[in-house]
Amino acid sequence: VTQGNVRAGSLPRSARAVRVPKGHAQIFGLQSRAPRASVRAGRQIRMGLLRLISLATVCLCAIPLTEARDIVGAVNLDSYTLDKVAATHDVLVRFDRQHAYGDKEDVFKDLALKLRELETPETFLLAYVGVQEYQDKLNKAMAEERFGVSKADWPAYKLLLRSQPDAPLDYDGPVTVDALLSFLAEKAGLATAAGRSEL
């Protein structure tokens, strides 16, 4: 077998019978004589890119998702911090899936914004509890066993008052900003645009 201008005398006699067209040597396993340094450099580049991709994947997985969805004006609580906060504050708590989304999530964000504008008293807090249905099932037992909130109820609002810590008030009205403000005006004594407190 010969390739291009390769001298026939440089190959075994058994290989001189067939002439391989120029550019087709790789089909027959005859590699072009590329510099070994270039081949080695190409391999190093590919390995470097693979390492970078792997490192980026690890870094992204290491970012705590619970920190990625903070809501300004609301406090993120869990089964360990809820009681501590409720002992010193009146708290409207929303129970929902962890990293909630959609129209009702937008209502909660708008409610947080409205309450900031109203300058609610320091003794009142808006909070949310993210319930996890997988992995560690964060806050799932607390939501279901203590507050009676299942997945079918999401989002569920509970008002925890310092005056009656063992009797949370359920909110069963429409999930709108005005309706929630009226509920807070009536039950928590907050002065809101949707309802004026008489307390």
PDB file of C-alpha atoms in Angstrom:
ATOM      1  CA  VAL A   1       0.000   0.000   0.000  1.00  0.00           C
ATOM      2  CA  THR A   2       1.355   3.465  -0.803  1.00  0.00           C
ATOM      3  CA  GLN A   3       0.100   6.938  -0.028  1.00  0.00           C
ATOM      4  CA  GLY A   4       0.614   9.895  -2.325  1.00  0.00           C
ATOM      5  CA  ASN A   5       4.299  10.450  -2.863  1.00  0.00           C
ATOM      6  CA  VAL A   6       5.506   7.856  -0.375  1.00  0.00           C
ATOM      7  CA  ARG A   7       8.288   5.847  -1.959  1.00  0.00           C
ATOM      8  CA  ALA A   8       7.343   2.265  -2.631  1.00  0.00           C
ATOM      9  CA  GLY A   9      10.723   1.061  -1.451  1.00  0.00           C
ATOM     10  CA  SER A  10       9.943   2.248   2.047  1.00  0.00           C
ATOM     11  CA  LEU A  11       7.052  -0.238   2.428  1.00  0.00           C
ATOM     12  CA  PRO A  12       6.984  -4.079   2.543  1.00  0.00           C
ATOM     13  CA  ARG A  13       6.662  -5.766  -0.860  1.00  0.00           C
ATOM     14  CA  SER A  14       3.231  -7.143   0.047  1.00  0.00           C
ATOM     15  CA  ALA A  15       1.976  -3.599   0.460  1.00  0.00           C
ATOM     16  CA  ARG A  16       3.178  -2.263  -2.937  1.00  0.00           C
ATOM     17  CA  ALA A  17       0.361  -3.818  -4.952  1.00  0.00           C
ATOM     18  CA  VAL A  18      -2.331  -1.309  -3.897  1.00  0.00           C
ATOM     19  CA  ARG A  19      -2.003   2.447  -4.183  1.00  0.00           C
ATOM     20  CA  VAL A  20      -4.134   4.495  -1.801  1.00  0.00           C
ATOM     21  CA  PRO A  21      -5.323   7.872  -3.152  1.00  0.00           C
ATOM     22  CA  LYS A  22      -3.996  10.920  -1.436  1.00  0.00           C
ATOM     23  CA  GLY A  23      -6.203  11.951   1.530  1.00  0.00           C
ATOM     24  CA  HIS A  24      -7.641   8.431   2.072  1.00  0.00           C
ATOM     25  CA  ALA A  25      -4.861   6.996   4.165  1.00  0.00           C
ATOM     26  CA  GLN A  26      -6.851   7.112   7.409  1.00  0.00           C
ATOM     27  CA  ILE A  27      -9.432   4.715   5.972  1.00  0.00           C
ATOM     28  CA  PHE A  28      -6.733   2.083   5.760  1.00  0.00           C
ATOM     29  CA  GLY A  29      -5.206   2.945   9.113  1.00  0.00           C
ATOM     30  CA  LEU A  30      -2.315   4.979   7.718  1.00  0.00           C
ATOM     31  CA  GLN A  31      -2.195   8.129   9.834  1.00  0.00           C
ATOM     32  CA  SER A  32      -0.778  11.356   8.498  1.00  0.00           C
ATOM     33  CA  ARG A  33       2.428  12.392  10.102  1.00  0.00           C
ATOM     34  CA  ALA A  34       1.045  15.216  12.242  1.00  0.00           C
ATOM     35  CA  PRO A  35       3.457  16.506  14.838  1.00  0.00           C
ATOM     36  CA  ARG A  36       3.018  14.630  18.106  1.00  0.00           C
ATOM     37  CA  ALA A  37       3.166  17.907  20.031  1.00  0.00           C
ATOM     38  CA  SER A  38       0.026  19.179  18.250  1.00  0.00           C
ATOM     39  CA  VAL A  39      -1.883  15.997  19.016  1.00  0.00           C
ATOM     40  CA  ARG A  40      -0.802  16.136  22.639  1.00  0.00           C
ATOM     41  CA  ALA A  41      -1.819  19.802  22.899  1.00  0.00           C
ATOM     42  CA  GLY A  42      -5.259  19.022  21.481  1.00  0.00           C
ATOM     43  CA  ARG A  43      -5.811  16.297  24.041  1.00  0.00           C
ATOM     44  CA  GLN A  44      -4.767  18.605  26.863  1.00  0.00           C
ATOM     45  CA  ILE A  45      -7.220  21.252  25.681  1.00  0.00           C
ATOM     46  CA  ARG A  46     -10.069  18.749  25.563  1.00  0.00           C
ATOM     47  CA  MET A  47      -9.231  17.439  29.030  1.00  0.00           C
ATOM     48  CA  GLY A  48      -9.045  20.992  30.366  1.00  0.00           C
ATOM     49  CA  LEU A  49     -12.489  21.813  28.976  1.00  0.00           C
ATOM     50  CA  LEU A  50     -13.949  18.676  30.517  1.00  0.00           C
ATOM     51  CA  ARG A  51     -12.477  19.605  33.897  1.00  0.00           C
ATOM     52  CA  LEU A  52     -13.963  23.116  33.660  1.00  0.00           C
ATOM     53  CA  ILE A  53     -17.409  21.725  32.824  1.00  0.00           C
ATOM     54  CA  SER A  54     -17.229  19.288  35.725  1.00  0.00           C
ATOM     55  CA  LEU A  55     -16.126  22.031  38.125  1.00  0.00           C
ATOM     56  CA  ALA A  56     -18.919  24.343  36.986  1.00  0.00           C
ATOM     57  CA  THR A  57     -21.484  21.585  37.504  1.00  0.00           C
ATOM     58  CA  VAL A  58     -20.230  20.915  41.034  1.00  0.00           C
ATOM     59  CA  CYS A  59     -20.297  24.617  41.906  1.00  0.00           C
ATOM     60  CA  LEU A  60     -23.863  25.050  40.663  1.00  0.00           C
ATOM     61  CA  CYS A  61     -25.050  22.015  42.611  1.00  0.00           C
ATOM     62  CA  ALA A  62     -23.406  23.371  45.749  1.00  0.00           C
ATOM     63  CA  ILE A  63     -25.431  26.604  45.722  1.00  0.00           C
ATOM     64  CA  PRO A  64     -28.130  26.374  48.420  1.00  0.00           C
ATOM     65  CA  LEU A  65     -31.455  26.694  46.639  1.00  0.00           C
ATOM     66  CA  THR A  66     -33.091  28.053  49.775  1.00  0.00           C
ATOM     67  CA  GLU A  67     -31.063  31.231  49.364  1.00  0.00           C
ATOM     68  CA  ALA A  68     -32.029  31.753  45.748  1.00  0.00           C
ATOM     69  CA  ARG A  69     -35.674  32.784  46.323  1.00  0.00           C
ATOM     70  CA  ASP A  70     -35.638  35.237  49.221  1.00  0.00           C
ATOM     71  CA  ILE A  71     -38.622  37.594  49.260  1.00  0.00           C
ATOM     72  CA  VAL A  72     -37.967  41.138  50.379  1.00  0.00           C
ATOM     73  CA  GLY A  73     -40.280  42.051  53.254  1.00  0.00           C
ATOM     74  CA  ALA A  74     -40.947  38.459  54.348  1.00  0.00           C
ATOM     75  CA  VAL A  75     -39.056  36.101  56.628  1.00  0.00           C
ATOM     76  CA  ASN A  76     -38.212  32.548  55.593  1.00  0.00           C
ATOM     77  CA  LEU A  77     -39.006  30.259  58.553  1.00  0.00           C
ATOM     78  CA  ASP A  78     -38.675  26.555  59.246  1.00  0.00           C
ATOM     79  CA  SER A  79     -39.685  24.104  61.950  1.00  0.00           C
ATOM     80  CA  TYR A  80     -36.847  25.335  64.193  1.00  0.00           C
ATOM     81  CA  THR A  81     -37.332  29.091  63.894  1.00  0.00           C
ATOM     82  CA  LEU A  82     -41.106  29.445  63.655  1.00  0.00           C
ATOM     83  CA  ASP A  83     -41.795  29.118  67.376  1.00  0.00           C
ATOM     84  CA  LYS A  84     -39.012  31.514  68.308  1.00  0.00           C
ATOM     85  CA  VAL A  85     -40.376  34.204  66.020  1.00  0.00           C
ATOM     86  CA  ALA A  86     -44.014  33.598  66.953  1.00  0.00           C
ATOM     87  CA  ALA A  87     -43.170  34.002  70.641  1.00  0.00           C
ATOM     88  CA  THR A  88     -42.373  37.674  70.143  1.00  0.00           C
ATOM     89  CA  HIS A  89     -44.363  38.632  67.020  1.00  0.00           C
ATOM     90  CA  ASP A  90     -47.749  38.356  65.402  1.00  0.00           C
ATOM     91  CA  VAL A  91     -46.977  36.425  62.221  1.00  0.00           C
ATOM     92  CA  LEU A  92     -48.918  35.789  59.056  1.00  0.00           C
ATOM     93  CA  VAL A  93     -47.342  32.597  57.711  1.00  0.00           C
ATOM     94  CA  ARG A  94     -47.790  31.205  54.239  1.00  0.00           C
ATOM     95  CA  PHE A  95     -47.211  27.481  53.721  1.00  0.00           C
ATOM     96  CA  ASP A  96     -46.374  26.527  50.157  1.00  0.00           C
ATOM     97  CA  ARG A  97     -44.057  24.368  48.108  1.00  0.00           C
ATOM     98  CA  GLN A  98     -40.391  25.160  48.442  1.00  0.00           C
ATOM     99  CA  HIS A  99     -39.469  27.678  45.740  1.00  0.00           C
ATOM    100  CA  ALA A 100     -43.089  28.464  44.914  1.00  0.00           C
ATOM    101  CA  TYR A 101     -43.987  30.117  41.618  1.00  0.00           C
ATOM    102  CA  GLY A 102     -46.995  31.327  39.668  1.00  0.00           C
ATOM    103  CA  ASP A 103     -49.727  33.913  40.143  1.00  0.00           C
ATOM    104  CA  LYS A 104     -50.301  33.176  43.828  1.00  0.00           C
ATOM    105  CA  GLU A 105     -46.588  33.562  44.492  1.00  0.00           C
ATOM    106  CA  ASP A 106     -46.775  36.970  42.825  1.00  0.00           C
ATOM    107  CA  VAL A 107     -49.656  37.882  45.140  1.00  0.00           C
ATOM    108  CA  PHE A 108     -47.493  37.049  48.149  1.00  0.00           C
ATOM    109  CA  LYS A 109     -44.667  39.234  46.841  1.00  0.00           C
ATOM    110  CA  ASP A 110     -47.106  42.087  46.229  1.00  0.00           C
ATOM    111  CA  LEU A 111     -48.477  41.646  49.757  1.00  0.00           C
ATOM    112  CA  ALA A 112     -44.964  41.906  51.169  1.00  0.00           C
ATOM    113  CA  LEU A 113     -44.398  45.086  49.175  1.00  0.00           C
ATOM    114  CA  LYS A 114     -47.692  46.598  50.316  1.00  0.00           C
ATOM    115  CA  LEU A 115     -47.002  45.837  53.979  1.00  0.00           C
ATOM    116  CA  ARG A 116     -43.597  47.517  53.687  1.00  0.00           C
ATOM    117  CA  GLU A 117     -45.270  50.618  52.296  1.00  0.00           C
ATOM    118  CA  LEU A 118     -47.779  50.636  55.149  1.00  0.00           C
ATOM    119  CA  GLU A 119     -44.983  50.521  57.736  1.00  0.00           C
ATOM    120  CA  THR A 120     -46.552  47.841  59.884  1.00  0.00           C
ATOM    121  CA  PRO A 121     -45.613  47.737  63.604  1.00  0.00           C
ATOM    122  CA  GLU A 122     -42.390  46.064  64.641  1.00  0.00           C
ATOM    123  CA  THR A 123     -44.363  43.372  66.402  1.00  0.00           C
ATOM    124  CA  PHE A 124     -45.830  42.086  63.123  1.00  0.00           C
ATOM    125  CA  LEU A 125     -44.066  39.913  60.569  1.00  0.00           C
ATOM    126  CA  LEU A 126     -44.965  38.379  57.242  1.00  0.00           C
ATOM    127  CA  ALA A 127     -43.343  34.967  56.841  1.00  0.00           C
ATOM    128  CA  TYR A 128     -43.331  31.915  54.650  1.00  0.00           C
ATOM    129  CA  VAL A 129     -42.506  28.256  55.147  1.00  0.00           C
ATOM    130  CA  GLY A 130     -41.282  26.243  52.183  1.00  0.00           C
ATOM    131  CA  VAL A 131     -42.448  22.638  52.303  1.00  0.00           C
ATOM    132  CA  GLN A 132     -40.272  20.062  50.594  1.00  0.00           C
ATOM    133  CA  GLU A 133     -41.870  16.959  49.094  1.00  0.00           C
ATOM    134  CA  TYR A 134     -38.571  15.212  48.298  1.00  0.00           C
ATOM    135  CA  GLN A 135     -35.088  14.552  49.697  1.00  0.00           C
ATOM    136  CA  ASP A 136     -35.116  15.742  53.344  1.00  0.00           C
ATOM    137  CA  LYS A 137     -38.846  16.648  53.234  1.00  0.00           C
ATOM    138  CA  LEU A 138     -38.068  19.933  54.947  1.00  0.00           C
ATOM    139  CA  ASN A 139     -40.951  21.287  57.067  1.00  0.00           C
ATOM    140  CA  LYS A 140     -43.343  18.630  55.744  1.00  0.00           C
ATOM    141  CA  ALA A 141     -44.074  17.050  59.125  1.00  0.00           C
ATOM    142  CA  MET A 142     -44.622  20.430  60.794  1.00  0.00           C
ATOM    143  CA  ALA A 143     -47.003  21.616  58.089  1.00  0.00           C
ATOM    144  CA  GLU A 144     -49.082  18.442  58.046  1.00  0.00           C
ATOM    145  CA  GLU A 145     -49.064  17.315  61.665  1.00  0.00           C
ATOM    146  CA  ARG A 146     -49.047  20.601  63.543  1.00  0.00           C
ATOM    147  CA  PHE A 147     -50.913  22.948  61.201  1.00  0.00           C
ATOM    148  CA  GLY A 148     -52.943  20.483  59.168  1.00  0.00           C
ATOM    149  CA  VAL A 149     -51.627  21.793  55.852  1.00  0.00           C
ATOM    150  CA  SER A 150     -51.305  19.240  53.049  1.00  0.00           C
ATOM    151  CA  LYS A 151     -50.103  19.654  49.490  1.00  0.00           C
ATOM    152  CA  ALA A 152     -53.692  20.106  48.315  1.00  0.00           C
ATOM    153  CA  ASP A 153     -54.014  23.216  50.536  1.00  0.00           C
ATOM    154  CA  TRP A 154     -51.023  25.114  49.112  1.00  0.00           C
ATOM    155  CA  PRO A 155     -50.734  28.018  49.500  1.00  0.00           C
ATOM    156  CA  ALA A 156     -52.211  28.061  53.008  1.00  0.00           C
ATOM    157  CA  TYR A 157     -52.137  31.105  55.282  1.00  0.00           C
ATOM    158  CA  LYS A 158     -52.092  30.953  59.083  1.00  0.00           C
ATOM    159  CA  LEU A 159     -52.116  33.917  61.453  1.00  0.00           C
ATOM    160  CA  LEU A 160     -50.180  33.283  64.666  1.00  0.00           C
ATOM    161  CA  LEU A 161     -50.999  35.774  67.391  1.00  0.00           C
ATOM    162  CA  ARG A 162     -48.961  36.225  70.556  1.00  0.00           C
ATOM    163  CA  SER A 163     -52.187  36.459  72.537  1.00  0.00           C
ATOM    164  CA  GLN A 164     -53.195  32.940  71.482  1.00  0.00           C
ATOM    165  CA  PRO A 165     -50.051  31.051  70.446  1.00  0.00           C
ATOM    166  CA  ASP A 166     -51.721  27.633  70.442  1.00  0.00           C
ATOM    167  CA  ALA A 167     -54.685  28.653  68.283  1.00  0.00           C
ATOM    168  CA  PRO A 168     -53.559  29.818  64.830  1.00  0.00           C
ATOM    169  CA  LEU A 169     -56.234  31.506  62.749  1.00  0.00           C
ATOM    170  CA  ASP A 170     -56.917  30.002  59.334  1.00  0.00           C
ATOM    171  CA  TYR A 171     -57.352  32.202  56.302  1.00  0.00           C
ATOM    172  CA  ASP A 172     -59.794  30.684  53.844  1.00  0.00           C
ATOM    173  CA  GLY A 173     -60.547  33.658  51.616  1.00  0.00           C
ATOM    174  CA  PRO A 174     -59.374  34.426  48.084  1.00  0.00           C
ATOM    175  CA  VAL A 175     -55.643  34.760  47.543  1.00  0.00           C
ATOM    176  CA  THR A 176     -55.553  38.446  46.678  1.00  0.00           C
ATOM    177  CA  VAL A 177     -53.691  41.326  48.239  1.00  0.00           C
ATOM    178  CA  ASP A 178     -56.837  43.236  49.229  1.00  0.00           C
ATOM    179  CA  ALA A 179     -58.502  40.205  50.797  1.00  0.00           C
ATOM    180  CA  LEU A 180     -55.398  39.347  52.823  1.00  0.00           C
ATOM    181  CA  LEU A 181     -55.053  42.958  53.989  1.00  0.00           C
ATOM    182  CA  SER A 182     -58.685  42.968  55.125  1.00  0.00           C
ATOM    183  CA  PHE A 183     -58.049  39.756  57.047  1.00  0.00           C
ATOM    184  CA  LEU A 184     -55.029  41.319  58.783  1.00  0.00           C
ATOM    185  CA  ALA A 185     -56.997  44.459  59.626  1.00  0.00           C
ATOM    186  CA  GLU A 186     -59.760  42.413  61.218  1.00  0.00           C
ATOM    187  CA  LYS A 187     -57.742  39.743  63.005  1.00  0.00           C
ATOM    188  CA  ALA A 188     -54.374  41.354  63.738  1.00  0.00           C
ATOM    189  CA  GLY A 189     -55.455  44.950  64.208  1.00  0.00           C
ATOM    190  CA  LEU A 190     -53.323  46.284  61.368  1.00  0.00           C
ATOM    191  CA  ALA A 191     -54.199  49.548  59.693  1.00  0.00           C
ATOM    192  CA  THR A 192     -54.301  48.691  55.983  1.00  0.00           C
ATOM    193  CA  ALA A 193     -55.574  50.282  52.798  1.00  0.00           C
ATOM    194  CA  ALA A 194     -58.188  47.540  52.466  1.00  0.00           C
ATOM    195  CA  GLY A 195     -59.427  47.735  56.043  1.00  0.00           C
ATOM    196  CA  ARG A 196     -58.932  49.992  59.028  1.00  0.00           C
ATOM    197  CA  SER A 197     -58.208  48.523  62.419  1.00  0.00           C
ATOM    198  CA  GLU A 198     -60.599  49.366  65.239  1.00  0.00           C
ATOM    199  CA  LEU A 199     -58.216  48.063  67.901  1.00  0.00           C
TER     200      LEU A 199
END
